[in-house]
Amino acid sequence: MESLKQKLAALEAEISNIVITDAAALEAYRIKFLGTKGLVKDAFAAMKDVAPADKKDAGQLLNAFKQFAEAHYENNKQVQSGGGKQGNQLDFSLPGLQFQPGTRHPLKVTENEIVNIFSKIGFTVAEGPEIEDDWHNFTSLNMPADHTARDMQDTFYVAQNPDWILRTHTSSTQARVLEEGNLPVRVICPGRVYRNETISARAHCFFHQTEGLYIDKKVSFADLKQTLYYFVKEMFGSNTKVRFRPSYFPFTEPSAEMDISCTVCGGKGCNLCKHTGWVEILGCGMVHPDLLRNFNIDPEVYSGFAFGMGVERITQIKYQVNDLRLYSQNDIRFLKQFTSIQQ
Ligand code: DAH
């Protein structure tokens, strides 16, 4: 038993001293130690001379030796395959393997930013389904079946049921929130919307909007202006100017569209603002009394404002993306440009 111990120790010392520099040396090592007539096998043959009482210990010693010899082979094999022709000369100056984490999509970055800004002044997020029914997307929002405003929004219908559509705007979430009947309401509703448009640099069949709705007692147009003014300063910087133009939406009265001073040229005139110095960013207005009545809310007691903005539009203005198709092409060269602005 003692002699077996000494023999194995000597062999381990020998193995430790073997420096393997190329594939041929690796193979020579394998044959000498691990081959069918190799020294490991040979060592195991000594078992027959071991006294029965020592067999268990001897077996453990031999197995440990075998693992040692195999580990030397495996370690060197990895070095050989990684080292190419240069053998086991590792280049420790090479940069490490980089783990590349994914990045948020620019539209999500913008959406998160919008939500964060409004959550600071007490808005909470509400979401609704993308497959909607006529009532929530149109009728309850003051757009009955024959309303001309429906033509503005080329609707996708779900084949199985003519009452089902892909929502054309996030205003449908307003209807969902109002029918829950909890007042006051102060929500921000982000989501994807669909319209049957030919895809081009300036239009897409799906895009994203964020809707806002605020209903309480004594809410006025001044509150609307102040809220949106705050949003613009947070989103585009404190030097940004805003202006409101009268407009028309069936669900608000009065209605307005809001422009901001061009973030690229500062108002002097450029391609983004089509040389007007202003870019439109959202539609808004005071919630129409008829809409409140549709949800059993008394317009004599409650009033409110709503607004809706395009997330692509805000992203385009903020990061100067001039082709809508870029958002859905998954081109890594485009997406990578947003790695540093994680929200
Ligand atoms: N839903 C409108 C659209 O898709 C945007 C909008 C305008 C939403 C005015 C509103 C609003 O809530 O008050 O064009």
Short mmCIF file of C-alpha atoms and ligand atoms in Angstrom, two decimals:
data_model
loop_
_atom_site.label_atom_id
_atom_site.label_comp_id
_atom_site.label_asym_id
_atom_site.label_seq_id
_atom_site.Cartn_x
_atom_site.Cartn_y
_atom_site.Cartn_z
CA MET A 1 0.00 0.00 0.00
CA GLU A 2 2.81 2.39 0.91
CA SER A 3 4.63 1.61 -2.31
CA LEU A 4 1.46 2.25 -4.32
CA LYS A 5 1.13 5.62 -2.65
CA GLN A 6 4.70 6.52 -3.49
CA LYS A 7 4.35 5.33 -7.05
CA LEU A 8 1.22 7.42 -7.64
CA ALA A 9 2.79 10.49 -6.04
CA ALA A 10 5.79 10.14 -8.34
CA LEU A 11 3.55 9.80 -11.39
CA GLU A 12 1.53 12.88 -10.39
CA ALA A 13 4.74 14.85 -10.00
CA GLU A 14 5.80 13.70 -13.45
CA ILE A 15 2.48 14.74 -14.95
CA SER A 16 2.67 18.16 -13.32
CA ASN A 17 6.01 18.75 -14.97
CA ILE A 18 4.84 17.85 -18.45
CA VAL A 19 4.44 21.01 -20.50
CA ILE A 20 2.29 20.44 -23.54
CA THR A 21 3.08 22.84 -26.34
CA ASP A 22 1.26 21.42 -29.35
CA ALA A 23 -1.29 18.88 -30.50
CA ALA A 24 1.35 16.17 -31.04
CA ALA A 25 2.57 16.50 -27.46
CA LEU A 26 -1.01 16.33 -26.26
CA GLU A 27 -1.57 13.10 -28.16
CA ALA A 28 1.72 11.64 -26.88
CA TYR A 29 0.60 12.44 -23.34
CA ARG A 30 -2.75 10.80 -23.93
CA ILE A 31 -1.16 7.59 -25.21
CA LYS A 32 1.44 7.46 -22.44
CA PHE A 33 -0.97 7.99 -19.55
CA LEU A 34 -4.55 7.46 -20.66
CA GLY A 35 -4.21 4.97 -23.51
CA THR A 36 -5.22 1.30 -23.29
CA LYS A 37 -1.62 0.40 -22.45
CA GLY A 38 -1.01 3.63 -20.58
CA LEU A 39 0.35 4.24 -17.11
CA VAL A 40 -3.04 4.86 -15.52
CA LYS A 41 -4.26 1.44 -16.61
CA ASP A 42 -0.97 0.01 -15.51
CA ALA A 43 -1.35 1.52 -12.05
CA PHE A 44 -4.80 -0.02 -11.67
CA ALA A 45 -3.26 -3.44 -12.37
CA ALA A 46 -1.41 -3.11 -9.06
CA MET A 47 -4.74 -3.61 -7.28
CA LYS A 48 -4.34 -7.35 -7.45
CA ASP A 49 -1.28 -7.18 -5.15
CA VAL A 50 -3.04 -5.04 -2.52
CA ALA A 51 -4.10 -6.77 0.71
CA PRO A 52 -7.90 -7.18 0.92
CA ALA A 53 -8.12 -4.82 3.94
CA ASP A 54 -6.43 -2.03 1.91
CA LYS A 55 -8.41 -2.47 -1.27
CA LYS A 56 -10.93 0.27 -0.49
CA ASP A 57 -8.25 2.91 0.22
CA ALA A 58 -6.21 1.79 -2.74
CA GLY A 59 -9.23 2.12 -5.01
CA GLN A 60 -9.80 5.69 -3.84
CA LEU A 61 -6.14 6.58 -4.38
CA LEU A 62 -6.19 5.14 -7.89
CA ASN A 63 -9.38 6.92 -8.85
CA ALA A 64 -7.99 10.23 -7.62
CA PHE A 65 -4.87 9.63 -9.68
CA LYS A 66 -6.90 8.81 -12.77
CA GLN A 67 -8.90 12.04 -12.40
CA PHE A 68 -5.68 13.98 -11.97
CA ALA A 69 -4.19 12.52 -15.16
CA GLU A 70 -7.41 13.15 -17.11
CA ALA A 71 -7.73 16.72 -15.85
CA HIS A 72 -4.23 17.50 -17.10
CA TYR A 73 -5.27 16.21 -20.51
CA GLU A 74 -8.58 18.12 -20.61
CA ASN A 75 -7.04 21.40 -19.47
CA ASN A 76 -4.35 21.23 -22.10
CA LYS A 77 -6.84 20.19 -24.74
CA GLN A 78 -8.83 23.38 -24.13
CA VAL A 79 -5.72 25.50 -24.33
CA GLN A 80 -4.78 23.80 -27.59
CA SER A 81 -8.15 24.35 -29.23
CA GLY A 82 -8.27 27.98 -28.08
CA GLY A 83 -4.66 28.71 -28.93
CA GLY A 84 -4.72 27.73 -32.61
CA LYS A 85 -1.38 27.23 -34.25
CA GLN A 86 0.35 29.12 -31.53
CA GLY A 87 -0.20 26.27 -29.13
CA ASN A 88 -1.05 27.21 -25.60
CA GLN A 89 0.27 30.75 -25.81
CA LEU A 90 -2.72 32.62 -24.50
CA ASP A 91 -2.94 36.33 -25.25
CA PHE A 92 -3.94 37.78 -21.93
CA SER A 93 -4.02 41.30 -23.37
CA LEU A 94 -7.08 40.49 -25.51
CA PRO A 95 -10.25 42.25 -24.32
CA GLY A 96 -12.66 39.98 -22.47
CA LEU A 97 -15.80 38.61 -24.10
CA GLN A 98 -18.40 41.33 -23.87
CA PHE A 99 -21.89 40.62 -22.72
CA GLN A 100 -24.24 42.74 -24.77
CA PRO A 101 -27.45 43.46 -22.93
CA GLY A 102 -30.48 44.42 -25.01
CA THR A 103 -31.64 48.02 -25.15
CA ARG A 104 -35.07 49.51 -24.84
CA HIS A 105 -36.84 50.37 -28.06
CA PRO A 106 -36.83 54.15 -28.70
CA LEU A 107 -40.63 54.24 -28.66
CA LYS A 108 -40.65 52.58 -25.24
CA VAL A 109 -38.05 55.07 -24.05
CA THR A 110 -40.34 57.92 -25.09
CA GLU A 111 -43.45 56.29 -23.70
CA ASN A 112 -41.75 55.72 -20.35
CA GLU A 113 -40.64 59.33 -20.32
CA ILE A 114 -44.18 60.58 -21.01
CA VAL A 115 -45.59 58.34 -18.28
CA ASN A 116 -42.91 59.46 -15.81
CA ILE A 117 -43.59 63.12 -16.44
CA PHE A 118 -47.32 62.77 -15.89
CA SER A 119 -46.95 60.46 -12.93
CA LYS A 120 -45.09 63.25 -11.15
CA ILE A 121 -48.30 65.27 -11.15
CA GLY A 122 -50.58 62.47 -10.03
CA PHE A 123 -51.58 60.65 -13.23
CA THR A 124 -51.73 56.86 -13.10
CA VAL A 125 -51.49 54.47 -16.04
CA ALA A 126 -54.61 52.86 -17.50
CA GLU A 127 -54.58 50.41 -20.39
CA GLY A 128 -57.24 49.01 -22.69
CA PRO A 129 -57.49 46.24 -25.29
CA GLU A 130 -56.15 46.61 -28.84
CA ILE A 131 -59.12 44.74 -30.27
CA GLU A 132 -61.99 47.04 -29.39
CA ASP A 133 -65.69 47.24 -30.02
CA ASP A 134 -67.45 50.03 -31.84
CA TRP A 135 -68.91 51.50 -28.65
CA HIS A 136 -65.60 52.16 -26.90
CA ASN A 137 -63.67 53.30 -29.96
CA PHE A 138 -66.37 55.40 -31.65
CA THR A 139 -69.96 55.59 -30.49
CA SER A 140 -69.43 56.42 -26.82
CA LEU A 141 -66.90 59.07 -27.87
CA ASN A 142 -69.54 60.97 -29.77
CA MET A 143 -68.95 59.31 -33.10
CA PRO A 144 -72.17 57.50 -34.04
CA ALA A 145 -72.20 55.22 -37.10
CA ASP A 146 -72.83 57.98 -39.64
CA HIS A 147 -70.35 60.46 -38.16
CA THR A 148 -67.97 61.89 -40.73
CA ALA A 149 -65.08 61.85 -38.26
CA ARG A 150 -64.96 58.07 -38.67
CA ASP A 151 -63.65 58.61 -42.19
CA MET A 152 -60.56 60.29 -40.78
CA GLN A 153 -59.54 57.01 -39.22
CA ASP A 154 -59.27 54.19 -41.73
CA THR A 155 -60.38 51.33 -39.58
CA PHE A 156 -59.32 47.68 -39.65
CA TYR A 157 -62.28 45.41 -38.97
CA VAL A 158 -62.02 41.96 -37.43
CA ALA A 159 -63.43 39.55 -40.01
CA GLN A 160 -65.38 37.36 -37.57
CA ASN A 161 -67.43 40.17 -36.08
CA PRO A 162 -68.24 43.52 -37.72
CA ASP A 163 -68.55 45.08 -34.28
CA TRP A 164 -64.92 44.37 -33.52
CA ILE A 165 -62.12 46.56 -34.76
CA LEU A 166 -58.48 47.23 -34.09
CA ARG A 167 -58.61 50.41 -32.04
CA THR A 168 -57.81 53.48 -34.10
CA HIS A 169 -56.80 55.61 -31.13
CA THR A 170 -56.10 55.32 -27.41
CA SER A 171 -59.16 57.49 -26.72
CA SER A 172 -60.98 54.16 -26.46
CA THR A 173 -59.25 53.71 -23.10
CA GLN A 174 -60.99 56.90 -21.93
CA ALA A 175 -64.27 55.11 -22.46
CA ARG A 176 -63.04 52.05 -20.57
CA VAL A 177 -61.91 54.16 -17.62
CA LEU A 178 -65.09 56.27 -17.51
CA GLU A 179 -67.38 53.25 -17.52
CA GLU A 180 -65.69 52.05 -14.34
CA GLY A 181 -67.38 55.03 -12.74
CA ASN A 182 -64.69 56.05 -10.24
CA LEU A 183 -64.33 59.81 -9.98
CA PRO A 184 -62.20 61.86 -10.06
CA VAL A 185 -60.16 60.45 -12.95
CA ARG A 186 -56.56 61.31 -13.68
CA VAL A 187 -55.07 58.76 -16.08
CA ILE A 188 -52.48 58.44 -18.78
CA CYS A 189 -53.15 55.69 -21.34
CA PRO A 190 -50.28 54.52 -23.54
CA GLY A 191 -50.77 51.92 -26.25
CA ARG A 192 -50.60 50.74 -29.83
CA VAL A 193 -53.21 51.76 -32.38
CA TYR A 194 -53.98 50.67 -35.94
CA ARG A 195 -55.12 52.39 -39.11
CA ASN A 196 -55.44 51.11 -42.63
CA GLU A 197 -52.78 53.33 -44.15
CA THR A 198 -50.23 52.62 -46.84
CA ILE A 199 -46.84 52.28 -45.19
CA SER A 200 -44.43 55.08 -46.03
CA ALA A 201 -41.87 57.27 -44.29
CA ARG A 202 -44.74 59.39 -42.90
CA ALA A 203 -47.52 56.88 -42.26
CA HIS A 204 -47.83 53.38 -40.87
CA CYS A 205 -50.60 50.86 -40.32
CA PHE A 206 -49.73 50.66 -36.64
CA PHE A 207 -48.31 53.28 -34.35
CA HIS A 208 -48.47 54.37 -30.72
CA GLN A 209 -50.37 57.01 -28.83
CA THR A 210 -50.60 58.22 -25.29
CA GLU A 211 -53.88 59.56 -24.08
CA GLY A 212 -54.50 61.70 -21.04
CA LEU A 213 -57.79 62.21 -19.20
CA TYR A 214 -58.57 64.37 -16.20
CA ILE A 215 -62.09 64.65 -14.80
CA ASP A 216 -62.99 66.35 -11.56
CA LYS A 217 -65.12 69.18 -10.25
CA LYS A 218 -64.17 72.61 -11.61
CA VAL A 219 -61.51 71.51 -14.12
CA SER A 220 -60.96 74.33 -16.61
CA PHE A 221 -59.18 75.00 -19.88
CA ALA A 222 -56.53 76.83 -17.83
CA ASP A 223 -55.75 73.51 -16.10
CA LEU A 224 -55.41 71.85 -19.49
CA LYS A 225 -53.00 74.49 -20.71
CA GLN A 226 -50.92 74.45 -17.57
CA THR A 227 -50.67 70.66 -17.52
CA LEU A 228 -49.56 70.45 -21.12
CA TYR A 229 -47.20 73.38 -20.71
CA TYR A 230 -45.56 71.54 -17.81
CA PHE A 231 -45.29 68.41 -19.97
CA VAL A 232 -43.58 70.26 -22.82
CA LYS A 233 -41.02 71.90 -20.54
CA GLU A 234 -40.15 68.55 -18.97
CA MET A 235 -40.02 66.71 -22.29
CA PHE A 236 -38.34 69.22 -24.56
CA GLY A 237 -36.62 71.67 -22.22
CA SER A 238 -37.61 74.84 -20.42
CA ASN A 239 -36.99 77.14 -23.40
CA THR A 240 -39.64 75.45 -25.51
CA LYS A 241 -42.62 77.63 -26.42
CA VAL A 242 -46.15 76.35 -26.96
CA ARG A 243 -49.16 77.59 -28.85
CA PHE A 244 -52.71 76.31 -29.11
CA ARG A 245 -54.73 76.38 -32.34
CA PRO A 246 -58.49 75.85 -32.38
CA SER A 247 -59.40 72.48 -33.86
CA TYR A 248 -62.16 69.92 -33.96
CA PHE A 249 -62.52 66.52 -32.30
CA PRO A 250 -65.94 64.93 -31.71
CA PHE A 251 -65.07 64.05 -28.11
CA THR A 252 -63.94 67.49 -26.96
CA GLU A 253 -65.47 70.95 -26.96
CA PRO A 254 -63.69 73.28 -27.35
CA SER A 255 -60.86 71.39 -29.07
CA ALA A 256 -57.33 72.47 -29.85
CA GLU A 257 -54.11 71.29 -31.34
CA MET A 258 -50.90 72.16 -29.58
CA ASP A 259 -47.68 73.15 -31.33
CA ILE A 260 -44.25 73.58 -29.81
CA SER A 261 -41.46 75.78 -31.06
CA CYS A 262 -39.24 73.71 -33.36
CA THR A 263 -36.65 71.82 -31.31
CA VAL A 264 -34.23 71.62 -34.24
CA CYS A 265 -34.04 75.21 -35.47
CA GLY A 266 -35.48 76.92 -32.39
CA GLY A 267 -38.09 78.65 -34.56
CA LYS A 268 -35.94 79.97 -37.39
CA GLY A 269 -37.29 77.46 -39.92
CA CYS A 270 -36.05 74.02 -41.04
CA ASN A 271 -37.28 70.80 -42.63
CA LEU A 272 -38.78 69.39 -39.43
CA CYS A 273 -41.07 72.42 -38.94
CA LYS A 274 -41.52 72.89 -42.69
CA HIS A 275 -40.09 76.38 -42.25
CA THR A 276 -42.89 77.52 -39.98
CA GLY A 277 -40.90 77.39 -36.71
CA TRP A 278 -43.65 75.27 -35.07
CA VAL A 279 -44.35 71.53 -34.88
CA GLU A 280 -47.67 70.02 -33.91
CA ILE A 281 -47.48 67.47 -31.12
CA LEU A 282 -50.96 66.70 -29.85
CA GLY A 283 -54.70 67.17 -29.93
CA CYS A 284 -56.65 68.14 -26.83
CA GLY A 285 -59.76 69.79 -25.46
CA MET A 286 -62.41 69.91 -22.77
CA VAL A 287 -64.28 66.59 -22.58
CA HIS A 288 -67.59 66.96 -24.42
CA PRO A 289 -70.62 67.06 -22.05
CA ASP A 290 -72.40 64.44 -24.19
CA LEU A 291 -69.52 62.06 -23.62
CA LEU A 292 -69.81 62.52 -19.86
CA ARG A 293 -73.55 61.84 -20.10
CA ASN A 294 -72.80 58.61 -22.02
CA PHE A 295 -71.13 57.41 -18.84
CA ASN A 296 -73.73 58.76 -16.44
CA ILE A 297 -71.53 61.61 -15.26
CA ASP A 298 -73.34 64.90 -14.67
CA PRO A 299 -71.63 67.61 -16.77
CA GLU A 300 -73.13 70.24 -14.46
CA VAL A 301 -71.01 68.84 -11.63
CA TYR A 302 -67.97 67.42 -13.37
CA SER A 303 -65.78 68.70 -16.16
CA GLY A 304 -62.44 67.63 -17.54
CA PHE A 305 -59.87 67.71 -20.25
CA ALA A 306 -58.33 65.12 -22.53
CA PHE A 307 -55.39 64.98 -24.86
CA GLY A 308 -53.79 62.50 -27.20
CA MET A 309 -50.32 62.45 -28.64
CA GLY A 310 -48.41 60.25 -31.08
CA VAL A 311 -45.42 58.56 -29.50
CA GLU A 312 -43.64 58.23 -32.86
CA ARG A 313 -44.15 61.94 -33.42
CA ILE A 314 -42.65 62.89 -30.05
CA THR A 315 -39.71 60.52 -30.65
CA GLN A 316 -39.21 61.92 -34.13
CA ILE A 317 -39.06 65.47 -32.80
CA LYS A 318 -36.87 64.62 -29.85
CA TYR A 319 -34.37 62.37 -31.62
CA GLN A 320 -34.83 63.53 -35.21
CA VAL A 321 -35.94 60.25 -36.71
CA ASN A 322 -37.34 61.10 -40.12
CA ASP A 323 -38.71 57.77 -41.32
CA LEU A 324 -41.50 56.00 -39.41
CA ARG A 325 -40.56 52.63 -40.88
CA LEU A 326 -37.31 52.62 -38.91
CA TYR A 327 -39.26 51.91 -35.73
CA SER A 328 -40.44 48.50 -36.87
CA GLN A 329 -37.56 47.26 -39.02
CA ASN A 330 -35.50 46.04 -36.08
CA ASP A 331 -32.31 47.29 -37.67
CA ILE A 332 -29.68 46.98 -34.98
CA ARG A 333 -27.76 49.98 -36.38
CA PHE A 334 -30.78 52.16 -35.68
CA LEU A 335 -31.72 50.67 -32.33
CA LYS A 336 -28.16 50.85 -31.00
CA GLN A 337 -28.18 54.61 -31.30
CA PHE A 338 -30.54 54.74 -28.32
CA THR A 339 -28.42 52.71 -25.89
CA SER A 340 -27.32 55.69 -23.85
CA ILE A 341 -30.79 57.10 -23.20
CA GLN A 342 -32.34 54.38 -21.11
CA GLN A 343 -35.50 55.28 -19.26
N1 DAH B 1 -57.80 60.55 -30.63
C1 DAH B 1 -57.20 61.63 -31.40
C2 DAH B 1 -56.49 61.06 -32.61
O1 DAH B 1 -56.25 59.91 -32.68
C3 DAH B 1 -56.22 62.39 -30.57
C4 DAH B 1 -56.92 63.19 -29.51
C5 DAH B 1 -57.34 64.45 -29.73
C6 DAH B 1 -57.18 62.62 -28.28
C7 DAH B 1 -57.98 65.21 -28.78
C8 DAH B 1 -57.82 63.36 -27.29
C9 DAH B 1 -58.22 64.67 -27.56
O2 DAH B 1 -58.08 62.88 -26.09
O3 DAH B 1 -58.82 65.37 -26.60
O4 DAH B 1 -56.18 61.81 -33.50
#
